[in-house]
PDB file of C-alpha atoms in Angstrom:
ATOM      1  CA  MET J  26       4.988  10.440  -6.789  1.00 82.00           C
ATOM      2  CA  SER J  27       6.333   8.084  -4.244  1.00 94.00           C
ATOM      3  CA  ILE J  28       5.275   4.471  -3.942  1.00 97.00           C
ATOM      4  CA  LYS J  29       5.776   2.518  -0.671  1.00 95.00           C
ATOM      5  CA  ARG J  30       5.620  -1.266  -0.744  1.00 96.00           C
ATOM      6  CA  ILE J  31       4.971  -3.158   2.455  1.00 96.00           C
ATOM      7  CA  GLU J  32       6.320  -6.720   2.895  1.00 96.00           C
ATOM      8  CA  SER J  33       7.367  -6.892  -0.729  1.00 95.00           C
ATOM      9  CA  GLY J  34       8.351 -10.409  -1.973  1.00 94.00           C
ATOM     10  CA  THR J  35       9.187 -12.043  -5.247  1.00 94.00           C
ATOM     11  CA  HIS J  36       5.675 -12.024  -6.623  1.00 94.00           C
ATOM     12  CA  LEU J  37       3.649  -9.558  -4.569  1.00 96.00           C
ATOM     13  CA  SER J  38       3.599  -6.874  -1.886  1.00 97.00           C
ATOM     14  CA  LYS J  39       1.205  -7.251   1.020  1.00 96.00           C
ATOM     15  CA  ALA J  40       0.297  -3.569   0.579  1.00 97.00           C
ATOM     16  CA  VAL J  41       1.183  -0.689  -1.673  1.00 97.00           C
ATOM     17  CA  VAL J  42       0.745   2.976  -0.797  1.00 97.00           C
ATOM     18  CA  CYS J  43       0.531   5.713  -3.418  1.00 97.00           C
ATOM     19  CA  ASN J  44      -1.031   9.149  -3.604  1.00 96.00           C
ATOM     20  CA  GLY J  45      -2.887   8.745  -0.250  1.00 96.00           C
ATOM     21  CA  LEU J  46      -4.399   5.355  -1.202  1.00 98.00           C
ATOM     22  CA  VAL J  47      -3.541   1.969   0.322  1.00 98.00           C
ATOM     23  CA  PHE J  48      -4.006  -1.162  -1.748  1.00 98.00           C
ATOM     24  CA  LEU J  49      -3.879  -4.503   0.128  1.00 98.00           C
ATOM     25  CA  ALA J  50      -3.188  -7.773  -1.616  1.00 97.00           C
ATOM     26  CA  GLY J  51      -5.711 -10.565  -1.089  1.00 97.00           C
ATOM     27  CA  GLN J  52      -5.475 -11.692   2.506  1.00 97.00           C
ATOM     28  CA  THR J  53      -6.082 -15.293   3.575  1.00 97.00           C
ATOM     29  CA  ALA J  54      -5.888 -17.108   6.875  1.00 98.00           C
ATOM     30  CA  ASP J  55      -2.580 -18.639   7.885  1.00 97.00           C
ATOM     31  CA  ASP J  56      -4.384 -21.625   9.407  1.00 97.00           C
ATOM     32  CA  ASP J  57      -6.665 -23.035   6.750  1.00 94.00           C
ATOM     33  CA  SER J  58      -7.831 -25.829   9.032  1.00 97.00           C
ATOM     34  CA  LEU J  59     -10.119 -23.275  10.720  1.00 98.00           C
ATOM     35  CA  ASP J  60     -13.826 -22.779   9.924  1.00 97.00           C
ATOM     36  CA  MET J  61     -15.100 -19.582   8.322  1.00 98.00           C
ATOM     37  CA  ALA J  62     -15.243 -17.707  11.651  1.00 98.00           C
ATOM     38  CA  GLY J  63     -11.650 -18.630  12.482  1.00 98.00           C
ATOM     39  CA  GLN J  64     -10.338 -17.811   9.025  1.00 98.00           C
ATOM     40  CA  MET J  65     -12.168 -14.492   9.006  1.00 98.00           C
ATOM     41  CA  LYS J  66     -10.733 -13.460  12.389  1.00 98.00           C
ATOM     42  CA  GLN J  67      -7.239 -14.127  11.143  1.00 98.00           C
ATOM     43  CA  ILE J  68      -7.833 -12.234   7.883  1.00 98.00           C
ATOM     44  CA  LEU J  69      -9.454  -9.205   9.586  1.00 98.00           C
ATOM     45  CA  ALA J  70      -6.515  -9.030  11.980  1.00 98.00           C
ATOM     46  CA  LYS J  71      -4.127  -9.021   9.044  1.00 98.00           C
ATOM     47  CA  ILE J  72      -6.095  -6.264   7.348  1.00 98.00           C
ATOM     48  CA  ASP J  73      -5.943  -4.182  10.534  1.00 98.00           C
ATOM     49  CA  LYS J  74      -2.188  -4.800  10.754  1.00 98.00           C
ATOM     50  CA  TYR J  75      -1.343  -3.773   7.170  1.00 98.00           C
ATOM     51  CA  LEU J  76      -3.658  -0.741   7.264  1.00 98.00           C
ATOM     52  CA  ALA J  77      -1.931   0.451  10.435  1.00 97.00           C
ATOM     53  CA  GLU J  78       1.515  -0.012   8.819  1.00 96.00           C
ATOM     54  CA  ALA J  79       0.270   2.064   5.901  1.00 96.00           C
ATOM     55  CA  GLY J  80      -1.069   4.890   8.105  1.00 95.00           C
ATOM     56  CA  THR J  81      -4.756   4.253   8.088  1.00 97.00           C
ATOM     57  CA  ASP J  82      -7.410   1.943   9.525  1.00 97.00           C
ATOM     58  CA  LYS J  83     -10.655   0.204   8.642  1.00 97.00           C
ATOM     59  CA  THR J  84     -12.756   3.355   9.095  1.00 97.00           C
ATOM     60  CA  ARG J  85     -11.039   4.672   5.925  1.00 98.00           C
ATOM     61  CA  LEU J  86     -11.849   1.675   3.727  1.00 98.00           C
ATOM     62  CA  LEU J  87     -13.094   2.671   0.264  1.00 98.00           C
ATOM     63  CA  SER J  88     -13.715  -0.780  -1.309  1.00 98.00           C
ATOM     64  CA  ALA J  89     -13.439  -4.456  -0.576  1.00 98.00           C
ATOM     65  CA  VAL J  90     -13.605  -7.611  -2.647  1.00 98.00           C
ATOM     66  CA  VAL J  91     -14.424 -10.809  -0.816  1.00 98.00           C
ATOM     67  CA  TYR J  92     -13.720 -14.101  -2.564  1.00 98.00           C
ATOM     68  CA  LEU J  93     -15.518 -17.145  -1.202  1.00 98.00           C
ATOM     69  CA  SER J  94     -14.703 -20.739  -2.063  1.00 98.00           C
ATOM     70  CA  ASP J  95     -18.427 -21.532  -1.669  1.00 97.00           C
ATOM     71  CA  MET J  96     -21.108 -18.847  -1.878  1.00 98.00           C
ATOM     72  CA  SER J  97     -23.215 -20.803   0.654  1.00 97.00           C
ATOM     73  CA  LEU J  98     -20.686 -19.578   3.211  1.00 97.00           C
ATOM     74  CA  LYS J  99     -21.546 -15.907   2.693  1.00 98.00           C
ATOM     75  CA  ALA J 100     -23.847 -15.634   5.759  1.00 98.00           C
ATOM     76  CA  ASP J 101     -21.045 -17.120   7.933  1.00 98.00           C
ATOM     77  CA  MET J 102     -18.548 -14.639   6.478  1.00 98.00           C
ATOM     78  CA  ASP J 103     -20.948 -11.717   7.057  1.00 98.00           C
ATOM     79  CA  LYS J 104     -21.306 -12.730  10.750  1.00 98.00           C
ATOM     80  CA  GLN J 105     -17.642 -11.726  11.141  1.00 98.00           C
ATOM     81  CA  TRP J 106     -17.504  -8.871   8.573  1.00 98.00           C
ATOM     82  CA  ILE J 107     -20.495  -6.825   9.751  1.00 98.00           C
ATOM     83  CA  PRO J 108     -19.450  -6.330  13.397  1.00 98.00           C
ATOM     84  CA  TRP J 109     -15.822  -5.718  12.317  1.00 98.00           C
ATOM     85  CA  ILE J 110     -16.653  -3.107   9.670  1.00 97.00           C
ATOM     86  CA  GLY J 111     -18.929  -0.970  11.791  1.00 95.00           C
ATOM     87  CA  SER J 112     -21.504   1.585  10.664  1.00 94.00           C
ATOM     88  CA  GLU J 113     -19.740   3.004   7.588  1.00 92.00           C
ATOM     89  CA  PRO J 114     -18.969   0.089   5.317  1.00 97.00           C
ATOM     90  CA  PRO J 115     -16.999   0.404   2.101  1.00 98.00           C
ATOM     91  CA  ALA J 116     -18.263  -0.507  -1.354  1.00 98.00           C
ATOM     92  CA  ARG J 117     -18.040  -4.306  -1.506  1.00 98.00           C
ATOM     93  CA  ALA J 118     -18.250  -7.140  -3.951  1.00 98.00           C
ATOM     94  CA  CYS J 119     -18.537 -10.787  -2.927  1.00 98.00           C
ATOM     95  CA  VAL J 120     -17.839 -13.459  -5.503  1.00 98.00           C
ATOM     96  CA  GLY J 121     -17.370 -17.169  -5.638  1.00 98.00           C
ATOM     97  CA  ALA J 122     -13.877 -18.256  -6.712  1.00 97.00           C
ATOM     98  CA  ASN J 123     -11.412 -21.133  -6.630  1.00 96.00           C
ATOM     99  CA  LEU J 124      -8.881 -20.022  -4.054  1.00 95.00           C
ATOM    100  CA  GLY J 125      -5.209 -21.061  -3.712  1.00 87.00           C
ATOM    101  CA  THR J 126      -5.905 -24.343  -1.922  1.00 90.00           C
ATOM    102  CA  PRO J 127      -9.183 -26.232  -1.294  1.00 90.00           C
ATOM    103  CA  LYS J 128      -9.037 -25.464   2.472  1.00 96.00           C
ATOM    104  CA  LYS J 129      -8.954 -21.694   1.935  1.00 97.00           C
ATOM    105  CA  LEU J 130     -12.524 -20.538   2.455  1.00 98.00           C
ATOM    106  CA  VAL J 131     -12.176 -16.809   1.988  1.00 98.00           C
ATOM    107  CA  GLU J 132      -9.778 -14.143   0.599  1.00 98.00           C
ATOM    108  CA  ILE J 133     -10.266 -10.390   1.023  1.00 98.00           C
ATOM    109  CA  MET J 134      -8.716  -7.456  -0.847  1.00 98.00           C
ATOM    110  CA  VAL J 135      -9.294  -3.835   0.322  1.00 98.00           C
ATOM    111  CA  THR J 136      -8.405  -0.318  -0.732  1.00 98.00           C
ATOM    112  CA  ALA J 137      -8.296   2.462   1.819  1.00 98.00           C
ATOM    113  CA  ALA J 138      -7.541   6.185   2.089  1.00 98.00           C
ATOM    114  CA  GLN J 139      -4.692   7.278   4.321  1.00 96.00           C
ATOM    115  CA  TYR J 140      -5.136   9.911   6.992  1.00 88.00           C
ATOM    116  CA  ALA J 141      -4.116  13.331   5.750  1.00 74.00           C
TER     117      ALA J 141
END
């Protein structure tokens, strides 16, 4: 069984591909001065990028975990998530969490199937 690691660093890989599955590390916005809409746009663009590098796209998402620094921001997050995900959403959990820095509002991890 082969394992492909994408943008592997000292403590994590941005994505790992194994047996037709793609596992993305938690993605956060690069610019944490942005509001929820801005951070979500950056994160969703990163997810699209890493999925493409792994040979798949968001239509093949199986699961997602969304971490919010404040659960009162869930509706703002969903305003970006729902149009992006389309009509066949993955299984999803959304939880409140302390993120890496106080300015990080959201972090998202996804798992997807590759195209055959």
